[in-house]
Every structure is written in structure tokens, then in C-alpha cells.
Tab-separated table of C-alpha atoms in Angstrom:
chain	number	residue	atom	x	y	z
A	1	UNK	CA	56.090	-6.348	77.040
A	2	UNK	CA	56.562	-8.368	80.298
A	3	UNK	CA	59.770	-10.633	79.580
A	4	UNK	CA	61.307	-12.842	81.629
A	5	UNK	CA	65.069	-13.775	80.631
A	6	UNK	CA	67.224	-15.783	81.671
A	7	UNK	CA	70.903	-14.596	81.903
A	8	UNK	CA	74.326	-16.166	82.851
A	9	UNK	CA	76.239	-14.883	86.120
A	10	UNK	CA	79.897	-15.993	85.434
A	11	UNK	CA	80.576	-19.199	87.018
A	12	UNK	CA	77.426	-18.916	89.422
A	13	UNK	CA	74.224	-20.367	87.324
A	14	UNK	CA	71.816	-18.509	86.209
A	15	UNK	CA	69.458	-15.430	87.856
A	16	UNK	CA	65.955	-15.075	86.139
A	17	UNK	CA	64.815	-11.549	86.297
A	18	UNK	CA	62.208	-9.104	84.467
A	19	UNK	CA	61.805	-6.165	82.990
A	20	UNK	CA	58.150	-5.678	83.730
A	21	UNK	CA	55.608	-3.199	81.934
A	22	UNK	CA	52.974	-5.403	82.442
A	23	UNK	CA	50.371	-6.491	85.489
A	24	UNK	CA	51.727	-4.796	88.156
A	25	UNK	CA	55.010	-3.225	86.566
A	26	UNK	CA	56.424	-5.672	89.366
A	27	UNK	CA	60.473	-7.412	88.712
A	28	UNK	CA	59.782	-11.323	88.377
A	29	UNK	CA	62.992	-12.790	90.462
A	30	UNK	CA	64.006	-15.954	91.451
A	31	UNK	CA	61.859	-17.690	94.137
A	32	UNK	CA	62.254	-20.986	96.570
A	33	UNK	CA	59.380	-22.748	95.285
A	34	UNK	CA	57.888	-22.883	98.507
A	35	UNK	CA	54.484	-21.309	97.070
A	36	UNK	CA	52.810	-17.785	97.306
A	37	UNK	CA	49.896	-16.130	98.082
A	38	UNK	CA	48.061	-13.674	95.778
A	39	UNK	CA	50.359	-10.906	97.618
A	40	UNK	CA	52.541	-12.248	94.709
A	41	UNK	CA	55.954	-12.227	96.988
A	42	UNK	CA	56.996	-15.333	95.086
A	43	UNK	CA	53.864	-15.548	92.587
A	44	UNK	CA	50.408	-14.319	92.736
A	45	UNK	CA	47.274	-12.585	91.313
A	46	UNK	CA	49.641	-9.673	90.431
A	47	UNK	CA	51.557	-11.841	88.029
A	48	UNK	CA	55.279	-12.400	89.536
A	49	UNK	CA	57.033	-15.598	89.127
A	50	UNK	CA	58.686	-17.937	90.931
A	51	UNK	CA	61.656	-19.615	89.380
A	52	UNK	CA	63.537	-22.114	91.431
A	53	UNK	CA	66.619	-25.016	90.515
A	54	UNK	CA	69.242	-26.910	91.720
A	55	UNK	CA	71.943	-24.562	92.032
A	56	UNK	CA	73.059	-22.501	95.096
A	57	UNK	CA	70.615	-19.724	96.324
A	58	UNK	CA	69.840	-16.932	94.234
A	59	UNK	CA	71.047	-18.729	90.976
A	60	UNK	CA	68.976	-20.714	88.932
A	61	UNK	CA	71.326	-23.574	86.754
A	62	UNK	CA	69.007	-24.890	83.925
A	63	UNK	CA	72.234	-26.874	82.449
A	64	UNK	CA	73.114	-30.447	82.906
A	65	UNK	CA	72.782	-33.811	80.966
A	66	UNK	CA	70.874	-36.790	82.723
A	67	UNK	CA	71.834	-40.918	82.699
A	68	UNK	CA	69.367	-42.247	79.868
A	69	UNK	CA	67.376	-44.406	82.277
A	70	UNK	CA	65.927	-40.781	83.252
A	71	UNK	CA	65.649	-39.372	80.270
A	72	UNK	CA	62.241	-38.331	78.811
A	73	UNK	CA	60.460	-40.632	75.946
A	74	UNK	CA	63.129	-40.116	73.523
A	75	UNK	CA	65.457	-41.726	75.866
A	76	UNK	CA	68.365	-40.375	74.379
A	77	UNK	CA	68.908	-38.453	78.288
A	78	UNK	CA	68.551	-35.167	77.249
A	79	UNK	CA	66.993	-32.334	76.411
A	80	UNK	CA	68.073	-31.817	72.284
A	81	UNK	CA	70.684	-29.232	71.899
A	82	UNK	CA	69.228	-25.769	70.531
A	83	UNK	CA	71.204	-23.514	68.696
A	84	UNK	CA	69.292	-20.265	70.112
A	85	UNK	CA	67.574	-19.072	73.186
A	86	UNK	CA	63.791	-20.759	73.675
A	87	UNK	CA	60.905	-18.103	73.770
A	88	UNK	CA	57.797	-19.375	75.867
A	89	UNK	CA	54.542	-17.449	75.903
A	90	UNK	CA	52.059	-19.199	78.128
A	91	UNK	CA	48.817	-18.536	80.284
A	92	UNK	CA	46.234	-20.117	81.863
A	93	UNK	CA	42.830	-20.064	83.503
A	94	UNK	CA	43.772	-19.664	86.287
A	95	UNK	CA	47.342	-20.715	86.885
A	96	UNK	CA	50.408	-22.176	86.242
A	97	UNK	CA	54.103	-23.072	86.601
A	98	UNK	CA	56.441	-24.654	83.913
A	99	UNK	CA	59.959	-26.293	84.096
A	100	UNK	CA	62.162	-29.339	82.262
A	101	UNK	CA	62.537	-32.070	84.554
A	102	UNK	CA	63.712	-35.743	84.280
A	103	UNK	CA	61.506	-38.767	84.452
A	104	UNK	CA	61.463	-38.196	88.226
A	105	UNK	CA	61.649	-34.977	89.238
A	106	UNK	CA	61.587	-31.151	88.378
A	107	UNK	CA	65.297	-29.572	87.564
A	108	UNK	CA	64.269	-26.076	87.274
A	109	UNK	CA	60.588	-24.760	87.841
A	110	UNK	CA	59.369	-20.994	87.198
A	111	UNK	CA	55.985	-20.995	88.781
A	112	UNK	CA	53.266	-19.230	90.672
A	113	UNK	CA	51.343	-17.192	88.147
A	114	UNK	CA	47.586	-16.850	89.397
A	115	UNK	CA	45.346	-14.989	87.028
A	116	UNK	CA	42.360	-13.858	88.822
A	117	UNK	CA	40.423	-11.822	85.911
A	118	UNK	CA	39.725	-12.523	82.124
A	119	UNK	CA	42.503	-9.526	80.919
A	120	UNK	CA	45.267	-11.227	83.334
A	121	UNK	CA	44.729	-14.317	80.893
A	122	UNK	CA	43.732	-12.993	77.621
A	123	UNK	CA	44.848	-9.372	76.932
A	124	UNK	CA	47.713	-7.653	74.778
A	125	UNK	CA	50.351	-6.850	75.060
A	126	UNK	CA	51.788	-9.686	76.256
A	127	UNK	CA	52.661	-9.340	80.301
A	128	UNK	CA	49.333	-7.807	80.550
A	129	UNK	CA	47.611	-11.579	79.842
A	130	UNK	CA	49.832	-14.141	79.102
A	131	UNK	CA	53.471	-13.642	80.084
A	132	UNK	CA	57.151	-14.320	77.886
A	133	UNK	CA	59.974	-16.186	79.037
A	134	UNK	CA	63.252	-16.835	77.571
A	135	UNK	CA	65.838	-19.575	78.205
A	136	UNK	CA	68.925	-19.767	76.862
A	137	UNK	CA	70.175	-22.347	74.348
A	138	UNK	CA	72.953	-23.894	76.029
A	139	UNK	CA	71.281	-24.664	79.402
A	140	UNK	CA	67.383	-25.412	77.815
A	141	UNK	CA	68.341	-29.207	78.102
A	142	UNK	CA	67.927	-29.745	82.139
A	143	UNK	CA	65.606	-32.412	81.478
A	144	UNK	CA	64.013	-35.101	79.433
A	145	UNK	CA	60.824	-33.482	79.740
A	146	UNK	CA	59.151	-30.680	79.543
A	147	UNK	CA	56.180	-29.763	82.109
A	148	UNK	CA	53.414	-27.394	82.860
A	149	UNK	CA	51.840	-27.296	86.093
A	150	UNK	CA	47.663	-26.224	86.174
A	151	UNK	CA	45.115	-25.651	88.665
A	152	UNK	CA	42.236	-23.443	88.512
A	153	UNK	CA	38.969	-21.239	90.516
A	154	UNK	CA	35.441	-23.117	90.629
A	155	UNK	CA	33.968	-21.085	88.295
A	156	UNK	CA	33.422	-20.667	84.130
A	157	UNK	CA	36.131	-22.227	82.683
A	158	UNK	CA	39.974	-23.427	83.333
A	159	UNK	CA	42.802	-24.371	80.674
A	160	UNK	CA	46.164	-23.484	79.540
A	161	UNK	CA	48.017	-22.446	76.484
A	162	UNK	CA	51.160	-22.181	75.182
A	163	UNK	CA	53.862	-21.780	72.955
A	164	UNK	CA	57.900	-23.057	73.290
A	165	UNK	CA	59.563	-21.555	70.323
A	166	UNK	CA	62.984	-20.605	68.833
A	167	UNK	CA	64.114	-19.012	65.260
A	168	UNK	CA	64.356	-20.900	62.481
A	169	UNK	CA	62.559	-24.462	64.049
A	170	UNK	CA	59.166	-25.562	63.951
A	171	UNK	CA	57.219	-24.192	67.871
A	172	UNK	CA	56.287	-26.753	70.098
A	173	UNK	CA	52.566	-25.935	71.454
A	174	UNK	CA	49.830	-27.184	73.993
A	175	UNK	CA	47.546	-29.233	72.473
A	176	UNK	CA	49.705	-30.779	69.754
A	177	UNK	CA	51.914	-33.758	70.082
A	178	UNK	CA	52.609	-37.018	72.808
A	179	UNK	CA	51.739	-34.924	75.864
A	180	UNK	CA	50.197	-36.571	78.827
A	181	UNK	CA	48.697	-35.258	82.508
A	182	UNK	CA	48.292	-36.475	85.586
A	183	UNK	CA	45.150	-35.206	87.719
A	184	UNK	CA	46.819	-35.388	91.293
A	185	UNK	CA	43.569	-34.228	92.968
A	186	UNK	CA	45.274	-32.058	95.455
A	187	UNK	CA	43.297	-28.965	95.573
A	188	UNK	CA	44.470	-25.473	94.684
A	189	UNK	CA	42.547	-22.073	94.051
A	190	UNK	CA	44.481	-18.797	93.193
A	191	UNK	CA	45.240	-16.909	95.985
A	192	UNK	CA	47.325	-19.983	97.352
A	193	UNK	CA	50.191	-19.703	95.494
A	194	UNK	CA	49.583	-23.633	94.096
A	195	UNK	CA	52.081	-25.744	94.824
A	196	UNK	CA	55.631	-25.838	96.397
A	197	UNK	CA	58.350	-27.521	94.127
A	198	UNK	CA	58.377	-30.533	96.838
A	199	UNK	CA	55.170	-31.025	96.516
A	200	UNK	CA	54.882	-31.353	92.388
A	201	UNK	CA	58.457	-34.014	92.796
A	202	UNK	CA	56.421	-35.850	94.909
A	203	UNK	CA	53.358	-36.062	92.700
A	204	UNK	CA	55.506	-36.891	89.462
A	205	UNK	CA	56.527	-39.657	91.876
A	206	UNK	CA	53.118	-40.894	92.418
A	207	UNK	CA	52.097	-40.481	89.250
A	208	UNK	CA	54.491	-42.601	87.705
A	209	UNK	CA	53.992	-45.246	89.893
A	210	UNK	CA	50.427	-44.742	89.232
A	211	UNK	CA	49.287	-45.310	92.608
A	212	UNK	CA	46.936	-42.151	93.443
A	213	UNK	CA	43.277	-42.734	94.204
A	214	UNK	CA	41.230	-43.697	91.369
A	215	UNK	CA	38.166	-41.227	93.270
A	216	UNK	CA	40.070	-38.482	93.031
A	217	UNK	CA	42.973	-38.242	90.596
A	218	UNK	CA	43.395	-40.000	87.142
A	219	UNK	CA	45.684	-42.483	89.295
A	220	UNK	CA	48.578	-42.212	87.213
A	221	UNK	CA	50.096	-40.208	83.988
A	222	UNK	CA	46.966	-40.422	80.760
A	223	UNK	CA	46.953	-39.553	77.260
A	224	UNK	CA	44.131	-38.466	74.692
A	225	UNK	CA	42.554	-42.038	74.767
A	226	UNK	CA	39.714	-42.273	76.596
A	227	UNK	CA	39.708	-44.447	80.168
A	228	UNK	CA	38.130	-45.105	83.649
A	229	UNK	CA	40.258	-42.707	84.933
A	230	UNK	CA	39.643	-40.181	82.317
A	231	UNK	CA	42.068	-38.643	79.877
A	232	UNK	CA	43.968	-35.251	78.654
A	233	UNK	CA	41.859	-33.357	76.586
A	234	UNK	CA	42.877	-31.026	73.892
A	235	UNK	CA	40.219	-28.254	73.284
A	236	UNK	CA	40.018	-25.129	70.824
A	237	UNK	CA	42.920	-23.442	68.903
A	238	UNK	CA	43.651	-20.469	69.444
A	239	UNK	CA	41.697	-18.550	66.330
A	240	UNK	CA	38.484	-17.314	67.380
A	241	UNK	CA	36.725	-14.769	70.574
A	242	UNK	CA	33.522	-15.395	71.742
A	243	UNK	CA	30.943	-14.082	73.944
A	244	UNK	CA	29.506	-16.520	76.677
A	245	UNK	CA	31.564	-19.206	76.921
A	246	UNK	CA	30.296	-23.046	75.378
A	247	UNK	CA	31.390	-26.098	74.351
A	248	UNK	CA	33.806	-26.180	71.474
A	249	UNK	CA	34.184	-22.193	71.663
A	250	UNK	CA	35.253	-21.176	75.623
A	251	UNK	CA	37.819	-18.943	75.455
A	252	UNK	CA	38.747	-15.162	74.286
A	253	UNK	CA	41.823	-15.451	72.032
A	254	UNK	CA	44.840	-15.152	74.001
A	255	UNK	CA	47.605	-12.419	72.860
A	256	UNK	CA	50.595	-13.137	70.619
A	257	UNK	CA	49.565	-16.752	70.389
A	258	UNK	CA	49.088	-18.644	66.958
A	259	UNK	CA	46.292	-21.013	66.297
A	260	UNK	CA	48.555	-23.754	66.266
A	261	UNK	CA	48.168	-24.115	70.065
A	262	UNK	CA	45.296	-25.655	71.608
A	263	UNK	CA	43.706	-25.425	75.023
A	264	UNK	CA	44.715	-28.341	77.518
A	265	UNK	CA	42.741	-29.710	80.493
A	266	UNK	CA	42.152	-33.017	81.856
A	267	UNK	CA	38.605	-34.469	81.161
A	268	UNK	CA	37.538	-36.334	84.228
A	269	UNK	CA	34.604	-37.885	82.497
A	270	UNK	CA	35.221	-41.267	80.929
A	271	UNK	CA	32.522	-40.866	78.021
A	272	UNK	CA	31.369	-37.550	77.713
A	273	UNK	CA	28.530	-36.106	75.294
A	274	UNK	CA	27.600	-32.823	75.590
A	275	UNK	CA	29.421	-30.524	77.663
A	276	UNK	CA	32.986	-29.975	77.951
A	277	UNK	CA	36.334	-30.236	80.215
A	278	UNK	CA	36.899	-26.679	80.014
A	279	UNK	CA	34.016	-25.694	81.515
A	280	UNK	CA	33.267	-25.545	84.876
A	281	UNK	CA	29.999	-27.552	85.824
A	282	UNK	CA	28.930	-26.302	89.285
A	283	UNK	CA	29.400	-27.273	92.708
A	284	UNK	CA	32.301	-26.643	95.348
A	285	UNK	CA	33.903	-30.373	94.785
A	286	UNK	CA	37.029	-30.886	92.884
A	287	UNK	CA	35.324	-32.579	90.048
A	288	UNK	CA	38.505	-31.524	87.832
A	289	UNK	CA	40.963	-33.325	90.568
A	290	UNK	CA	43.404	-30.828	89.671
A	291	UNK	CA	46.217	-29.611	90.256
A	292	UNK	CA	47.311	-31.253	86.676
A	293	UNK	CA	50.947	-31.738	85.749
A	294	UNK	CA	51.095	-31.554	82.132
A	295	UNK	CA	54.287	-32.875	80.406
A	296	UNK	CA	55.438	-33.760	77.170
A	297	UNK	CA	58.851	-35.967	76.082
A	298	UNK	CA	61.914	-34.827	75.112
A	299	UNK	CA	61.128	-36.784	71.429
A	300	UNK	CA	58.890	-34.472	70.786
A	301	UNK	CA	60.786	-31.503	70.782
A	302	UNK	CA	62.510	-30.016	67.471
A	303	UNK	CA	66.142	-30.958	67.267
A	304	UNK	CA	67.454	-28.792	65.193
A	305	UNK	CA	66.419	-25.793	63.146
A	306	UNK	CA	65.702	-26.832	59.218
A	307	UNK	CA	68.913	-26.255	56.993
């Protein structure tokens, strides 16, 4: 199993680090969020990670409380205070990042996984498709929110699932609950490395001042509800194969995840019949206006393991 914890260095933050036996048997350290290529140096199509914060160089600080007028939905300004160490499983077609953040901005950010093939997505064990993360309790609050970062190749289909979950409280997964995306429209394909950490601050920016262009992004931060702009769709659990991908049934099942979690896109069609978001429908244009910043409120997370 390819694990990535997270583990305290006395009085110096926090160093992410791997002990890999899966894609490329490569360590997944600590990057600058400056981006990779599919070399994988900081992230790539072998499956390294990229995990960058706040703190000094080398460390990577997921602590700290925020004022309440940047907290997430809940608007309590924090993150809710877990009594054990948060497990994340997570994948995507093609890539993705993930971090808490405020209302504003990203406070830690592991990113630039690229999965090039269907068994870097899919396949068991885990760190052979999807890969495992773990954050520890006392510093998974850096943020009132929660976010995934998604962009994907021009061909067959493109989503991401995943699960955020700790002993003894209910998971929190993709495709259930008050999340929301923003289509930015900035173009990424694996083998770029997807966005730098600058780059996704300044697109949370823009999103929630909903200013982006209306012809190629969903101009600002959407739900499920249908719009102009188009909307976040939620797509198949995670319960059943299938051979050639089609609507309602487009992915493989994806390792060590239950069918509680759903598949997450953004639909760019305002009132769609027949086909689907998860699909890819032809062409070289960025009809999906992606790269999509997922994120979901710090309400919505489970406060405290049942008694």
C-alpha cells in the first residue's frame, strides 16, 4: 500500500513523506507547488505528490485556527476538531490535488498526481490506482474548507473520487453533501504537472468574486442546480465495473472505495438529455473549462465521532 503520512518534526511543522510500494515504488515528499511534469519530480504520471504550506521550507504546518469572517460555510472559523488522524483515499481521471484552505486561499495543498492509464486510476492495491493519505488530528483544521483540485486528457472520460475518513465518525465522500466547483477554464492535460499553488489562490479569488468569463468557465463557484453557467454534477457510486464506458455507468470501480462516494465533474451543459459530464464528447476545445476546484464547507464535515 502507497501511504502518505503526515508526521510531526518537533517544533518545525510537519514533513509529508511515503512509504511507496505502489506506481513507481517512488518516496512522495514535500514539494513547492510550483507544478510538475510527468517526470513526476514534484508530481507526475508516475504518481508522486506534491505537498506544499505555509511553514518554512521543507515543513509542511497544516495547524492553525482562522478569524470567522474566513471561515468555511459553517462559519464557526475552523476546521472541527478530530479526535484521530484523517485517512483520504482519492483518484481521478486524470488528476488531482487536495488541501483545506480558508474562504480565500489554500493553507496546505498536496498535489500533482497525473494518472495517465486506466490501472493508475482504478487498480488494487491502493498506491497502484488511487493513492492514501493521512493527516493528523490536531493539525486537520487549517481551513474552513476542504478542496480538491481536477483537470483531465481529451479523451473517454474524466472525474474524481474520494473518501475523507477517520475511526469511529461517519466518512465524508465526493458526491455527497453541500459541495460546489468552480470551472476556471484554464487548461491543463497530464504531463503538465496542473497547476502551481499561486495559480489555484488566484482562481479561488476569482471565483468568489465570480468574475471569470461566462464562455469559458462557470464564472463563479456552482452547486447541483442547474444554470447558464452550468453546474457540479454528481455521477455514479462507486458499486459497479463496466465494459465500454456510457452514460450512467463510466467508470471501473475504483480500489478500497465504498459506494457511498460518487463521481464529481462539472457539467458545462445547462440542460442536458442524453449524454453525460463524464464523458468526453470529441474535439480538441476545452468544452469541460477545467481545471475545476472542487470544495466543500467546513459544516459539512463530522464533528465528532458518535458516543
Amino acid at each position: 500500500m502507497r501511504t502518505v503520512p503526515v508526521l510531526a518534526l518537533l517544533g518545525l511543522g510537519w514533513l509529508a513523506f511515503a512509504c511507496s510500494d505502489g506506481k513507481d515504488k517512488s518516496e512522495v515528499t514535500p514539494g513547492n507547488g510550483s507544478g510538475a511534469g510527468a517526470n513526476g519530480s514534484s508530481g507526475g504520471a508516475n504518481g508522486t505528490a506534491a505537498g506544499t504550506s505555509n511553514a518554512t521550507a521543507g515543513t509542511l504546518n497544516l495547524g492553525g485556527s482562522l478569524a470567522s469572517n474566513d471561515a468555511g460555510a459553517g462559519g464557526d472559523g475552523a476546521m472541527p476538531d478530530l479526535p484521530s488522524e484523517v485517512n483520504v483515499i482519492i483518484t481521478a481521471d486524470n488528476a488531482y490535488g487536495f488541501g483545506y484552505g480558508t474562504k480565500t486561499k489554500l493553507a496546505n495543498y498536496f498535489g500533482g498526481i497525473e494518472n495517465p492509464d486506466s490501472s493508475d486510476i482504478f487498480d488494487c492495491p491502493v498506491g497502484n490506482g488511487p493513492e492514501q493519505y493521512v493527516v493528523p488530528a490536531a493539525d486537520a483544521n487549517a481551513g474552513g474548507y476542504l478542496y480538491i483540485i481536477g483537470y483531465a486528457d481529451k479523451s473517454t472520460t474524466q472525474g474524481v473520487i474520494a473518501k475523507f475518513f477517520r475511526d469511529g465518525a461517519t466518512p465524508v465522500y465526493t458526491g455527497a453533501g453541500k459541495w460546489e466547483v468552480c470551472a476556471t477554464g484554464e487548461d491543463y492535460d497530464p504531463g503538465s504537472g496542473g497547476p502551481d499553488r499561486a495559480t489555484i489562490d488566484s482562481y479561488i479569488a476569482k471565483c468568489n468574486a465570480g468574475e471569470l468569463d461566462p464562455a469559458t468557465s462557470s464564472v463563479g463557484w456552482v452547486d447541483t442546480t442547474p444554470g447558464p453557467n452550468g453546474h457540479l454534477a454528481f455521477g455514479e457510486d462507486n458499486s459497479t465495473t463496466r465494459g465500454t464506458p456510457m452514460p450512467g455507468n463510466e467508470f471501473l470501480e475504483v480500489c478500497e472505495v465504498e459506494p457511498g462516494a460518487r463521481w464529481m465533474w462539472f457539467d458545462w451543459e445547462a440542460d442536458r438529455q442524453d449524454s453525460s459530464p463524464f464523458m468526453w464528447p470529441g474535439g480538441s476545445a476545452n468544452v469541460t473549462k477545467d481545471f475545476l476546484i472542487f470544495r466543500l464547507g467546513a459544516d459539512q464535515i463530522p464533528r465528532k465521532p458518535p458516543a
